[in-house]
């Protein structure tokens, strides 16, 4: 039987504004996603029986029905009214509980992969609808685009037009802690007085269209950063580390705690990550680019 090997990319939120809490407990947000080269590998193999099995030896990744990859396979099977099985192996490189969308990206890779292997032929639009039930960040990864604007709870995606093939290079610092997204949104409610005035998503989009790194850096913004930083001082420590290294501007991604900065080239990203990697650091360091 055929085996499919897929790269499952991480994301950064270059912009994230929480608008309000909704009746269903979720929050309406406006966000700009960027897909980056940091990735997991997903190997999918159809089974002769109807079992769905997850294989992953990274600590902190469940291999039971709470894994989003498992839930994706099950949801796709229900949507397709089939009773097939699959072995899904996840080779983890994206840190877990980081704000980098690793679990969501794995879920999207499984939906796209099994759609092919099981010959279901669902359109991207239908896959995105199934993805939205798995998690708010999953649809972005279904669209196969480098930059997308998300609205609603983040699941309504519009590709960002007019960006050509702009590629940003990043340094990412990941404090060695895991952060729970529901906790951060709950605390946003409690601390909402903390929300500062933020520049609009439009300013960031224009900066991207102009390919101006100073303008992009100035327009980076995330309403959840102050909330996570108040609970976990490691977020500001990671930001300070980046600014001490000469980066003008850096930001937390999603609900954190990973923080990132923009650098001007691959060369700078590699040099900075090896410089930061010297000595004992309470962070994991990654260099990644737009893909
Ligand atoms: O959509 P997802 O399952 O990833 O969300 C996890 C949790 O994060 C939700 O149960 C909710 O508590 C919170 N959340 C939210 N508003 C969003 C996205 C997530 O309140 N837009």
Tab-separated table of C-alpha atoms and ligand atoms in Angstrom, residues 25-27 29 134-136 153 181-182 185, ligand 1:
chain	number	residue	atom	x	y	z
A	25	UNK	CA	-16.542	31.048	24.807
A	26	UNK	CA	-14.222	31.600	21.834
A	27	UNK	CA	-12.849	35.038	20.972
A	29	UNK	CA	-9.733	37.843	16.492
A	134	UNK	CA	-10.629	20.444	14.723
A	135	UNK	CA	-9.129	23.791	15.778
A	136	UNK	CA	-9.162	27.504	14.971
A	153	UNK	CA	-11.912	32.763	15.778
A	181	UNK	CA	-4.100	28.556	24.860
A	182	UNK	CA	-7.461	28.398	26.748
A	185	UNK	CA	-7.661	33.595	26.426
B	1	LIG	O1	-9.643	26.401	18.404
B	1	LIG	P1	-8.780	25.726	19.401
B	1	LIG	O2	-9.297	24.362	19.802
B	1	LIG	O3	-7.344	25.689	19.018
B	1	LIG	O4	-8.836	26.619	20.702
B	1	LIG	C1	-8.381	26.175	21.936
B	1	LIG	C2	-9.004	27.039	23.015
B	1	LIG	O5	-8.451	28.366	22.929
B	1	LIG	C3	-10.492	27.223	22.904
B	1	LIG	O6	-11.182	26.211	23.588
B	1	LIG	C4	-10.714	28.574	23.549
B	1	LIG	O7	-10.680	28.449	24.960
B	1	LIG	C5	-9.457	29.339	23.157
B	1	LIG	N1	-9.643	30.166	21.930
B	1	LIG	C6	-10.411	31.306	22.001
B	1	LIG	N2	-10.570	32.083	20.900
B	1	LIG	C7	-9.964	31.766	19.738
B	1	LIG	C8	-9.162	30.618	19.643
B	1	LIG	C9	-9.026	29.819	20.770
B	1	LIG	O8	-10.969	31.628	23.075
B	1	LIG	N3	-10.112	32.575	18.690
